[in-house]
Coordinates of C-alpha atoms in Angstrom, one line a residue:
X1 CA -47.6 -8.6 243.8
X2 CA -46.2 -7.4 240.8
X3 CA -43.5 -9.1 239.3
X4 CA -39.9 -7.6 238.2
X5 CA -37.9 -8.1 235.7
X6 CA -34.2 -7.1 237.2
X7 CA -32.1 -4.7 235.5
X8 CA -28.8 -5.8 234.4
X9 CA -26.2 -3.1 235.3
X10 CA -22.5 -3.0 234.0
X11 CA -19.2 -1.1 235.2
X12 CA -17.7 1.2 232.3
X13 CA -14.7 2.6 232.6
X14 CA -14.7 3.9 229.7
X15 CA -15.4 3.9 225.6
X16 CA -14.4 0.0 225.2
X17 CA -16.8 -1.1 228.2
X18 CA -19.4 1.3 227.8
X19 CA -19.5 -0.5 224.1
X20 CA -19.2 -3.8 225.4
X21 CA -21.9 -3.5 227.7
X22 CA -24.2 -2.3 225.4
X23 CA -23.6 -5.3 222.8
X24 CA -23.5 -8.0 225.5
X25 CA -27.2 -7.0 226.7
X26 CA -26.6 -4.4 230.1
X27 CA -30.4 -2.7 230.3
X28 CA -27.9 0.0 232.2
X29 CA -24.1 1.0 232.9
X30 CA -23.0 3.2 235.7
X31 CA -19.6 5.1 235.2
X32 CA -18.2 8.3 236.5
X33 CA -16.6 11.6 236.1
X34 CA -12.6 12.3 236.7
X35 CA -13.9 13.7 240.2
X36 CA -16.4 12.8 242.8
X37 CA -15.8 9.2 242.2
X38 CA -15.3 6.0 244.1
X39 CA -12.9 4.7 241.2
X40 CA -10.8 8.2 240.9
X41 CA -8.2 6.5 237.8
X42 CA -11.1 5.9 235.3
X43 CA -14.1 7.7 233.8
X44 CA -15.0 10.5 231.7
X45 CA -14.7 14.4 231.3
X46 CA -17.8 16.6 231.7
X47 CA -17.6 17.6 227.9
X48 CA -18.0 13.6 227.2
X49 CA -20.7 13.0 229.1
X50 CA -24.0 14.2 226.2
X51 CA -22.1 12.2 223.9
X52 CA -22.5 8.9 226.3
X53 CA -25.7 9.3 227.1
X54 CA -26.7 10.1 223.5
X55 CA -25.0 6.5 222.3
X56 CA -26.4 5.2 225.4
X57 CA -29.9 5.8 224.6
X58 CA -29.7 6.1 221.0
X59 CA -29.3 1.8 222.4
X60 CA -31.9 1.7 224.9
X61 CA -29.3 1.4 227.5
X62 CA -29.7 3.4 230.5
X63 CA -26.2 5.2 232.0
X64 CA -25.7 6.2 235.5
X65 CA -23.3 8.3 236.8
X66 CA -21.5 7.9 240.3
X67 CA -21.2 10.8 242.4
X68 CA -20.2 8.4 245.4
X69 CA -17.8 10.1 247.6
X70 CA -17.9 12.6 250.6
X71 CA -17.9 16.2 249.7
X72 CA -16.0 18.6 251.1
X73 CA -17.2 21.8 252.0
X74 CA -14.7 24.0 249.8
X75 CA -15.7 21.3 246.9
X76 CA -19.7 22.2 247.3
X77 CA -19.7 24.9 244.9
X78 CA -18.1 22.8 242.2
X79 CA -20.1 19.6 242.9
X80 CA -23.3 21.6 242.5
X81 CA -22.7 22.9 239.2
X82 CA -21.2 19.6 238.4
X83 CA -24.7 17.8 239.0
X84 CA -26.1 20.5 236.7
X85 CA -24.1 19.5 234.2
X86 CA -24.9 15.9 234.8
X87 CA -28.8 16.5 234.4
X88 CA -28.7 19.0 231.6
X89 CA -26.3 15.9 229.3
X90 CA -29.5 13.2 230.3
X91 CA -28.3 11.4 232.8
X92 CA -30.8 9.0 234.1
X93 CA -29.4 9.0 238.1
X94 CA -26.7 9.9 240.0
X95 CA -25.2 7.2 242.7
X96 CA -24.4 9.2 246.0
X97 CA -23.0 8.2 248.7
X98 CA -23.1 11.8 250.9
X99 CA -26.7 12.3 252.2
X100 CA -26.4 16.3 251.9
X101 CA -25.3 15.7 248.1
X102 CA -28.4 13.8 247.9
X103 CA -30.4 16.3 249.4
X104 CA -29.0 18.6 247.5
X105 CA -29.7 17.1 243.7
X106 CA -33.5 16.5 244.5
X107 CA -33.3 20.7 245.1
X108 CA -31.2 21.2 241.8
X109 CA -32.7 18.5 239.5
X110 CA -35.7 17.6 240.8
X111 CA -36.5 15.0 238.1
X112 CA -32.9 13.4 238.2
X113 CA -33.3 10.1 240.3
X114 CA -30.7 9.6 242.9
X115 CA -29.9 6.2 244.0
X116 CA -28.2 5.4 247.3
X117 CA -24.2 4.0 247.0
X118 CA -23.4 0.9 248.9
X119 CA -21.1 3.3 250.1
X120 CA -23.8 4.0 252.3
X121 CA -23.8 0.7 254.4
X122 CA -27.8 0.3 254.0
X123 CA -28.2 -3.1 255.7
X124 CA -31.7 -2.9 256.8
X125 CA -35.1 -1.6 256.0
X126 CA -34.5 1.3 258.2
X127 CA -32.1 2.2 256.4
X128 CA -33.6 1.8 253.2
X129 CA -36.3 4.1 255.2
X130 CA -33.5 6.8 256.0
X131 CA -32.4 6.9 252.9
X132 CA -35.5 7.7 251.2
X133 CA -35.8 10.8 253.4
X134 CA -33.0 12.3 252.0
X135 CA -34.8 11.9 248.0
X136 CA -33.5 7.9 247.2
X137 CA -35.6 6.4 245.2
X138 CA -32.9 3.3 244.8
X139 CA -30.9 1.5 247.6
X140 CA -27.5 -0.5 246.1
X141 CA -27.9 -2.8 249.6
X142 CA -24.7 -3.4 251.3
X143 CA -22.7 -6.7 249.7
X144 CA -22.2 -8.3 253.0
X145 CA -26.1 -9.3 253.3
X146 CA -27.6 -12.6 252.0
X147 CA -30.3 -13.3 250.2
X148 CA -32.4 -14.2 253.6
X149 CA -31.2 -11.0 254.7
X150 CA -32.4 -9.4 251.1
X151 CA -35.9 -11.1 251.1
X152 CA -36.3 -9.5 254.5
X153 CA -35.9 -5.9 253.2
X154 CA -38.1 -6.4 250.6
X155 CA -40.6 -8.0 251.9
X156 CA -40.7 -4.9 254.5
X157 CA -40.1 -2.2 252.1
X158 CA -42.5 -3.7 249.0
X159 CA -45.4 -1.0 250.1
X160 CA -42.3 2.0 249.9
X161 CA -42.1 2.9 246.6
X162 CA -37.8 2.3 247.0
X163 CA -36.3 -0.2 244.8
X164 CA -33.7 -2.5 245.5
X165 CA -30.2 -3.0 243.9
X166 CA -27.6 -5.9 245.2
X167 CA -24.3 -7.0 243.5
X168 CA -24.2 -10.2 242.2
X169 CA -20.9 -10.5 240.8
X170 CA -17.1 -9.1 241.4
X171 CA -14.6 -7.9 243.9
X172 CA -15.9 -7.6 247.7
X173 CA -14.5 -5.6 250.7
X174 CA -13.3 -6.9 253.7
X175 CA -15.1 -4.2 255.7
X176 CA -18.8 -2.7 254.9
X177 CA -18.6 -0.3 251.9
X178 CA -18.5 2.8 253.3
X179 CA -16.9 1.9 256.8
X180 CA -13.0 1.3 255.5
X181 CA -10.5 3.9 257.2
X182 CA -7.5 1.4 256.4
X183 CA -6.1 3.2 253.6
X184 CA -6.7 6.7 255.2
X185 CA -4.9 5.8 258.6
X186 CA -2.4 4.1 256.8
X187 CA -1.3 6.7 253.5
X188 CA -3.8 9.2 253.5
X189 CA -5.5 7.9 250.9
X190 CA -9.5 7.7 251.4
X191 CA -11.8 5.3 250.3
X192 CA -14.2 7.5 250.9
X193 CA -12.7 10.1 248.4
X194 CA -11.9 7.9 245.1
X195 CA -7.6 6.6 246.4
X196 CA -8.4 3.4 248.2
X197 CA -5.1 1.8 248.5
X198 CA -6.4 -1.6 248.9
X199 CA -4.9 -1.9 252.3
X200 CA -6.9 -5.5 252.5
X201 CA -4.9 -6.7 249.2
X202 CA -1.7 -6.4 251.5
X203 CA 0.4 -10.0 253.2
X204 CA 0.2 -9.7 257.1
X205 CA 1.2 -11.6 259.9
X206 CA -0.7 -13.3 262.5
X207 CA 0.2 -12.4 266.1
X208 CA -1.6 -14.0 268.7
X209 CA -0.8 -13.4 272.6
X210 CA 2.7 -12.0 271.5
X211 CA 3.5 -15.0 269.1
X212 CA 4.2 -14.8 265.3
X213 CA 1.6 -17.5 264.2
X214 CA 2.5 -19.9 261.4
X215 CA 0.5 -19.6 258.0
X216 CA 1.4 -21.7 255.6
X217 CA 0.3 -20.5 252.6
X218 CA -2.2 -17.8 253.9
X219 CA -0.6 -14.8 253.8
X220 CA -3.2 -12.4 252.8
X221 CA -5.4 -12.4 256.0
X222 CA -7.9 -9.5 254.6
X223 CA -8.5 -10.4 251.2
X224 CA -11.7 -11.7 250.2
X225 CA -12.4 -13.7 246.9
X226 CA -15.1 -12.5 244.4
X227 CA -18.9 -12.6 244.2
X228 CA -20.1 -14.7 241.8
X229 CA -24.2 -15.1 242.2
X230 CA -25.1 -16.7 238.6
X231 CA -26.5 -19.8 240.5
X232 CA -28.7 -18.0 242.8
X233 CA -30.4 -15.3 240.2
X234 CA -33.9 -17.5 240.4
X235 CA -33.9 -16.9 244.1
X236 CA -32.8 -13.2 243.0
X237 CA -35.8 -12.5 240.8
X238 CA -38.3 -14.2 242.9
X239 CA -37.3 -12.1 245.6
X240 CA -38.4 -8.5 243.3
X241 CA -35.2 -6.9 243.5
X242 CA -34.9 -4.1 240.5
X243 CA -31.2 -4.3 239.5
X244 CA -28.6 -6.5 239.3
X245 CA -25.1 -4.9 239.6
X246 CA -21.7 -5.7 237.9
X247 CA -18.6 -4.8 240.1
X248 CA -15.5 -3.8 238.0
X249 CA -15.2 -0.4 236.6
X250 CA -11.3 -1.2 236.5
X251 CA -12.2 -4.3 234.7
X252 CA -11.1 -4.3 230.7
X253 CA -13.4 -5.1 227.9
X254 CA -13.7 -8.7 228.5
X255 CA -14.8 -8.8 231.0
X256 CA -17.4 -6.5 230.7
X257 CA -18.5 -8.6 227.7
X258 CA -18.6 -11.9 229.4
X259 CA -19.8 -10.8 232.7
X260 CA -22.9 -9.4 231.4
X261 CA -23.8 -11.5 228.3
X262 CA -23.7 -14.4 231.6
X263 CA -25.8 -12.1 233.5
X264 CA -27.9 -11.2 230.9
X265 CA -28.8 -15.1 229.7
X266 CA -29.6 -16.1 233.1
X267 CA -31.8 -13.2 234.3
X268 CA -33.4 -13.7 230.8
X269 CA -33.9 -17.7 231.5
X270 CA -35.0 -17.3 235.4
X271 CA -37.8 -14.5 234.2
X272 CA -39.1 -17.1 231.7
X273 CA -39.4 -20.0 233.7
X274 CA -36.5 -22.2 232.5
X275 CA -33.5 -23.2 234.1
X276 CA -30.4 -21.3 234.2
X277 CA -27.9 -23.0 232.2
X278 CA -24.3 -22.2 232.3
X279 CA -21.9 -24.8 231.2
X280 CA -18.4 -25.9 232.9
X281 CA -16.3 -24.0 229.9
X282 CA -18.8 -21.0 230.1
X283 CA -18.1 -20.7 234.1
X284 CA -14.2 -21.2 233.5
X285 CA -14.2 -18.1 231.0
X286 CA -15.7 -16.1 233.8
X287 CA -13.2 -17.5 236.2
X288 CA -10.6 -16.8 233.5
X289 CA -11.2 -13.2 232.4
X290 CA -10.8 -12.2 236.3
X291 CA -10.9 -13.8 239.7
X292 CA -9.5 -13.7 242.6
X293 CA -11.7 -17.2 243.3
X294 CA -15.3 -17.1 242.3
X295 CA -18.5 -17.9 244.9
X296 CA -21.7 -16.6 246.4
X297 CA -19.7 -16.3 250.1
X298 CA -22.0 -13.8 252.1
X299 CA -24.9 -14.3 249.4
X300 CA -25.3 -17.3 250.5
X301 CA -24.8 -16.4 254.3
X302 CA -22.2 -15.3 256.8
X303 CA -18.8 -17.7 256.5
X304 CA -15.7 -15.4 257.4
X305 CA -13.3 -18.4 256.6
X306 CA -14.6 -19.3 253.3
X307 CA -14.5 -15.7 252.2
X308 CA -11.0 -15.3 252.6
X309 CA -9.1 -18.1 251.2
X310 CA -5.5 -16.2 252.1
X311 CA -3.2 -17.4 249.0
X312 CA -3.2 -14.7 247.0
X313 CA -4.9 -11.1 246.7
X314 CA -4.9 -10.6 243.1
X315 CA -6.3 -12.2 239.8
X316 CA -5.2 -15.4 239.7
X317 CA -7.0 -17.3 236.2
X318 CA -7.9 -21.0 236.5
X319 CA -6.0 -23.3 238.1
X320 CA -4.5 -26.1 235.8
X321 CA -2.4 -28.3 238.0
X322 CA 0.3 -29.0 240.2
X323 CA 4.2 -29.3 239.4
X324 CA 5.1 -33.0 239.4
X325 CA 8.6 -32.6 238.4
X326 CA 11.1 -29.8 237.0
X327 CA 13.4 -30.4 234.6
X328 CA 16.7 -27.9 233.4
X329 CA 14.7 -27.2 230.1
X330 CA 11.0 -27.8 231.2
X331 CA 8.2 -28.6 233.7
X332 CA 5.6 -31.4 234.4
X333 CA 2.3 -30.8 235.9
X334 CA -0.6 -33.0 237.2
X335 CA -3.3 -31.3 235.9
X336 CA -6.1 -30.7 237.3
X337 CA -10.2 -31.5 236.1
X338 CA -10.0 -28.1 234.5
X339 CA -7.9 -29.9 231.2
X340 CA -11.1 -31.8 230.2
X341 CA -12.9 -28.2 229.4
X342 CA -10.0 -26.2 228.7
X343 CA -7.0 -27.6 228.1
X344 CA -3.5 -25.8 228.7
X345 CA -2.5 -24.9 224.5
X346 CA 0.6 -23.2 223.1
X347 CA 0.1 -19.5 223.6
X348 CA -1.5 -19.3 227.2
X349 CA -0.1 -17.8 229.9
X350 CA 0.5 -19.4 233.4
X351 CA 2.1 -18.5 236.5
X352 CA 3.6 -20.8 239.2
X353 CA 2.4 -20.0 242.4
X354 CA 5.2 -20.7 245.3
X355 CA 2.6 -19.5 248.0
X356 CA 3.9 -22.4 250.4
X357 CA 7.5 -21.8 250.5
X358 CA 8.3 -18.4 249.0
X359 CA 7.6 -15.0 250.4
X360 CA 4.5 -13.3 249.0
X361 CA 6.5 -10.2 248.1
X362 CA 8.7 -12.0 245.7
X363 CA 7.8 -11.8 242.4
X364 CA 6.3 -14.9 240.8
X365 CA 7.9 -17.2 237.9
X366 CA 6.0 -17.8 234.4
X367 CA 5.5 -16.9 230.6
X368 CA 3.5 -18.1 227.6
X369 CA 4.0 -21.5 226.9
X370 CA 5.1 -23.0 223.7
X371 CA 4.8 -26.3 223.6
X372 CA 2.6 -28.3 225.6
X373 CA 2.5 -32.4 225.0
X374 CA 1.1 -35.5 227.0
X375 CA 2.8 -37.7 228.9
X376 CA 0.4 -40.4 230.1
X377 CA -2.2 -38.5 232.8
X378 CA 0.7 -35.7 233.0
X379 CA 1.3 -32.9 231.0
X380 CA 5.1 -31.6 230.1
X381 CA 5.3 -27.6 229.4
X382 CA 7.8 -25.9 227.6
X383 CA 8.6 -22.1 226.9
X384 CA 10.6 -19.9 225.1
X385 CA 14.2 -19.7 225.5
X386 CA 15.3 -17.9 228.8
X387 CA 11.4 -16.7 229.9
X388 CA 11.6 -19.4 232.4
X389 CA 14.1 -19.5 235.4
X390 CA 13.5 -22.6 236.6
X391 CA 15.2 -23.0 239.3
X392 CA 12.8 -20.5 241.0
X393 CA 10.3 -23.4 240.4
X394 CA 9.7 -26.5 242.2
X395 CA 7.7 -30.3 243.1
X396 CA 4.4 -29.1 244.4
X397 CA 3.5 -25.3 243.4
X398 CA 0.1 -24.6 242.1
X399 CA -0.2 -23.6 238.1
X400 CA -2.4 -20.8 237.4
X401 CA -3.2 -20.2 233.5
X402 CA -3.3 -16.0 233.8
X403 CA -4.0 -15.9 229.8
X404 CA -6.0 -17.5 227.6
X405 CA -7.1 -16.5 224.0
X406 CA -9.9 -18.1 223.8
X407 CA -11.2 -15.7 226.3
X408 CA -10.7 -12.7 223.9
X409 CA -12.7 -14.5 221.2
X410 CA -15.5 -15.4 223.6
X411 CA -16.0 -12.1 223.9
X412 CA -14.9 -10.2 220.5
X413 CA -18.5 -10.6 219.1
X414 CA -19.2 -7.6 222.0
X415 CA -16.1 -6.0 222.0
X416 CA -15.4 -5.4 218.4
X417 CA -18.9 -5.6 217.0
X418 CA -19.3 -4.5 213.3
X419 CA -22.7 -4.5 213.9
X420 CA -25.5 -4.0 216.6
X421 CA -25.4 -7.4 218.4
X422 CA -28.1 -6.2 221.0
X423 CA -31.5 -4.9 218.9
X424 CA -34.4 -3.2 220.3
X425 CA -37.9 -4.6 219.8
X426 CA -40.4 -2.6 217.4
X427 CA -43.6 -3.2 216.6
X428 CA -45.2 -1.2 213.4
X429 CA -48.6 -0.9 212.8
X430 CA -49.2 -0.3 209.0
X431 CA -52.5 1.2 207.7
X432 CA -52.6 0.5 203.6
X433 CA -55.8 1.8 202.1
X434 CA -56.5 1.9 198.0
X435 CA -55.9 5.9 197.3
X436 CA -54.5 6.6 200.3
X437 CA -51.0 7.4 201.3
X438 CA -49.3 4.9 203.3
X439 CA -49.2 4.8 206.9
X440 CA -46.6 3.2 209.3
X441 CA -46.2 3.6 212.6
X442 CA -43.1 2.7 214.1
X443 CA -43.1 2.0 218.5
X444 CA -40.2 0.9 220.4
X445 CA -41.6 -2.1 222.6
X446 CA -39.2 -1.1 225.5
X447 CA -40.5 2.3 225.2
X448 CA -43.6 2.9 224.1
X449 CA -43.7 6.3 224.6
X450 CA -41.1 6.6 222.2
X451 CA -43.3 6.3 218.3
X452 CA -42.8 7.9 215.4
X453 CA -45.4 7.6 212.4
X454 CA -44.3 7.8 209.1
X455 CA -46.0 8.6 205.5
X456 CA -45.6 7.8 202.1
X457 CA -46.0 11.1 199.5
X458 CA -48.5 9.7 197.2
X459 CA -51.6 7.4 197.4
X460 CA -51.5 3.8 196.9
X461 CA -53.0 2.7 193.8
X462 CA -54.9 -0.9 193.2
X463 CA -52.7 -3.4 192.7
X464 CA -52.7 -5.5 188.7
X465 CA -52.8 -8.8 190.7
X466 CA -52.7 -9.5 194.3
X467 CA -52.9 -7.1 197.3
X468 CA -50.6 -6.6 199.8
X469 CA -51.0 -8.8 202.9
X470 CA -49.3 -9.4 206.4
X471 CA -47.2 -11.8 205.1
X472 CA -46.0 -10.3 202.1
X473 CA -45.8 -7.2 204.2
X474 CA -43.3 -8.5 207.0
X475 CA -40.0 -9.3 205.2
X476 CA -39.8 -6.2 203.8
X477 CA -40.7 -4.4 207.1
X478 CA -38.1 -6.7 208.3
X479 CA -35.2 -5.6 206.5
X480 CA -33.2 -4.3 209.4
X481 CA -30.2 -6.0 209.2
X482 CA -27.3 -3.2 210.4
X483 CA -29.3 -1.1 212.5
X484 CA -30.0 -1.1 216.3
X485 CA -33.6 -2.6 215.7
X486 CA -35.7 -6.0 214.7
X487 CA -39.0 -5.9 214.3
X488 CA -41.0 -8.0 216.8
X489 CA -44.5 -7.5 215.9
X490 CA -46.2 -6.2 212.9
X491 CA -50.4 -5.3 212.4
X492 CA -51.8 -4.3 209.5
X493 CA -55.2 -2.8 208.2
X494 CA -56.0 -3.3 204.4
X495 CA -58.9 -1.8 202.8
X496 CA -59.2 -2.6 199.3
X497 CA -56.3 -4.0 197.0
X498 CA -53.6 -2.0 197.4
X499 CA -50.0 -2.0 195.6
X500 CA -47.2 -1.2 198.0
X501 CA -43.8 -0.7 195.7
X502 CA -40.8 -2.0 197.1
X503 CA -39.4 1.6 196.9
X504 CA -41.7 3.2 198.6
X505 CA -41.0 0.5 201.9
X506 CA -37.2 1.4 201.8
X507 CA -37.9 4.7 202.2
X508 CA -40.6 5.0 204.8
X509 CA -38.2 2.1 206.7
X510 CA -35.3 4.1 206.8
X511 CA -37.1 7.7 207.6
X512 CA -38.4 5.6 210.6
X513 CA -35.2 4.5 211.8
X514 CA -33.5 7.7 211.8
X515 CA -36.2 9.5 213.0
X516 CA -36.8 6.7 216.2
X517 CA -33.0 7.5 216.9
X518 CA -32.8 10.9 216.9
X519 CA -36.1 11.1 219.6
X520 CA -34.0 8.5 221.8
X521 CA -31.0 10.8 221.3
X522 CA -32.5 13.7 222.9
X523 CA -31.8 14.3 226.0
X524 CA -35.2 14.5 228.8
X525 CA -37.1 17.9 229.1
X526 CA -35.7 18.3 232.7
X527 CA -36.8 21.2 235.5
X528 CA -33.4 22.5 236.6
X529 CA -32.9 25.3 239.4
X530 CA -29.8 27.3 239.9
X531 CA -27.0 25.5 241.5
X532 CA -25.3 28.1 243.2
X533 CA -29.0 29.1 245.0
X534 CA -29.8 25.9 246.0
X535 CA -26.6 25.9 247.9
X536 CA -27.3 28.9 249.1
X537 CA -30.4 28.3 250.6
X538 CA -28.9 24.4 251.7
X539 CA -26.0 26.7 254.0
X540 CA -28.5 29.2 255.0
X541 CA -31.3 26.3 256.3
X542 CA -28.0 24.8 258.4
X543 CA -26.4 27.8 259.8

């Protein structure tokens, strides 16, 4: 069996995650369009798209783009000419969820791979079977399986030629992707078409044989917490699935950063054999830059109650304690484990959660703190004059921190990178010969198709003292320092003693750079068929 190395995949919304992926290690990103898209508020325009796909590959990143709703049949015409569009710019797939769409790329684009949406509820290896008859070559597997559940479809699809994609981390649905109608029975707003209105995020009430149940605190009923699989990404890779997927296209920049630099340090550490190491203040960044409460829930297997903890349906931080008493002026919290890693600092932001006494649809009290001090184990917390009503406060409700800057400098190093943080592997072979011109050739380890040779105008002469050699060679091939690449492996052949000046090195360095960028720039050579005829003959074949 061959083994797998997982492809870490990160939501863009757009220019500052796309970025932020990139630097923080994503091998791909998957964004859409402004139409024909699961996450309608955020993506980008048609005329963007070459221009992504060119900084996406100029990287080494791949980008995919999500064509994941149901089409209507007066939006045909414009979603086939849209899939041209998508091929011609370089996409490397499109993410359906409508099987005629599907259907209907292979005919347009036959070498654009499709991949199958979790929109499309694939739960089985039937499925997986059904979807590759419409031209998938890779399922996104429904979120509500575990990994038992996962292993299964593998191990019965591994002769298929279908790979495999799960989600590993972010927000879940309390009903199967794909299967929702809440939002559309409820405003006329479809899931299905981009406008889910996040019916589940929503307080309800319990009736039960005509009698308004007590809650307590659990007010949201259909809100499920977030995925968070970090722990589990041994099992994940053992298993041989191909891609690891990063919920969140409505997430900001941080997030993206510290989601997939996580991601990509564990997936890195399981596929070598060591043991994935996360520390307590690395998994509290996660938890702070967005959670709605963190775990592997379905993952790890089917456990309704644990899923949906009820308290609250939005992002919530880390919690930091409990009020102990309130003063006119200030507040005193017991805090919780959490101030060991993190401690509460002057400039956070925290929220006090009233979840067991006030109504849900009240707004909640907080602000940045400004002074936080010790008093024995508790902790007293001041703010700025007037941001606090504290009388809307009292003995008992939960502190959440909401902000915390430390977050934004965790991840600044991907956000706001002056420089490539993420470098490709090259290895150069270099052929140096006594009156012969200079010869390197320049591969890209990740893409070895991808080589560009490069040669020096005039012949090497004999060098006054000592030859060149591999290790006086290296440094200077080495000097890479601001570009997208590092030089991983270097082989020489020397005949003679030849004299390689220091001049000549820069040059034939930097023609090889620019030249390895502008062949990943390109877009693919790709066979494309006329839209509006494919259609045609799609209408005519059902008619």
């Amino acid at each position: 069996m061959t083994r797998i190395k997982p492809e870490i995949m990160s939501p863009v919304g757009y220019t500052p995650q796309l970025h932020a992926a990139i630097e923080a290690g994503a091998d791909a990103v998957y964004f859409g369009l402004r139409h024909f898209t699961a996450r309608a508020k955020v993506g980008f325009t048609l005329d963007e798209l070459s221009d992504v796909m060119r900084t996406l590959h100029t990287r080494g990143v791949r980008g995919y783009v999500t064509f994941n709703t149901l089409i209507f049949d007066h939006e045909l015409r414009e979603a086939v000419r849209a899939i041209e569009q998508i091929a011609a710019a370089g996409a490397d797939a499109v993410i359906v969820q409508d099987v005629g769409m599907a259907q209907l790329v292979r005919q347009i684009a036959p070498d654009l791979d499709v991949h199958g949406s979790t929109q499309m509820s694939i739960t089985s290896a039937e499925g997986v079977a059904l979807a590759q008859r419409f031209g998938v070559s890779r399922v996104v597997l429904a979120r509500e399986l575990s990994l038992k559940d996962v292993r299964a479809i593998r191990e019965a699809t591994r002769d298929a030629g279908c790979d495999l994609e799960m989600f590993v981390h972010g927000a879940l649905c309390v009903s199967y992707s794909g299967q929702c109608f809440s939002s559309e029975a409820w405003g006329g707003r479809s899931a299905n078409r981009g406008q889910c209105a996040q019916a589940c995020r929503l307080p309800y009430a319990l009736i039960v044989d005509e009698q308004l149940q007590p809650l307590g605190d659990a007010r949201y009923l259909l809100s499920p917490g977030d995925l968070y699989a970090l722990h589990q990404i041994p099992e994940i890779v053992e298993i041989g699935v191909s891609t690891l997927k990063i919920e969140g296209r409505y997430k900001d920049a941080n997030y993206v950063a510290l989601t997939t630099r996580a991601y990509r340090q564990a997936v890195d550490a399981a596929w070598e054999g060591r043991a994935v190491a996360i520390s307590r203040g690395e998994e509290i960044a996660l938890e702070q830059v967005y959670s709605r409460g963190l775990g592997a829930y379905f993952v790890s297997g089917t456990n309704h109650q644990a899923v949906v903890g009820g308290r609250a349906p939005r992002h919530r931080g880390v919690l930091c304690g409990r009020v102990s008493q309130v003063y006119r002026d200030r507040v005193v919290i017991e805090p919780t484990g959490i101030h060991d890693e993190a401690p509460l600092k002057p400039g956070d932001g925290v929220v006090f959660d009233a979840a067991d006494w006030r109504s849900p649809e009240e707004a909640e009290e907080g602000g940045r703190l400004y002074e936080v001090s010790a008093v024995g184990r508790l902790l007293d917390l001041r703010f700025g004059n007037r941001a606090v009503d504290f009388t809307r406060i009292r003995q008992g409700d939960w502190v959440w921190r909401t902000y915390d800057a430390n977050v934004e400098r965790a991840a600044k190093p991907f956000t706001q990178a002056n420089a490539p943080v993420q470098r490709q592997p090259l290895h150069v072979h270099a052929v140096a010969r006594e009156g012969v011109p200079l010869t390197l050739t320049w591969t890209l380890v990740d893409f070895p198709q991808i080589a560009v040779t490069v040669q020096s105008d005039e012949p090497l002469a004999r060098a006054n003292q000592r030859g060149v050699s591999l290790e006086t060679l290296r440094p200077q091939i080495d000097r890479l320092g601001g570009t997208a690449y590092r030089l991983e492996a270097l082989t020489v052949e020397i005949a003679g003693e030849p004299f390689i000046p220091s001049s000549i090195l820069n040059r034939l360095r930097q023609r090889a750079v620019e030249q390895i960028a502008e062949r990943q720039a390109q877009p693919p050579a790709r066979l494309l068929h006329d839209p509006e005829a494919a259609l045609q003959a799609a209408l005519a074949a059902v008619e």
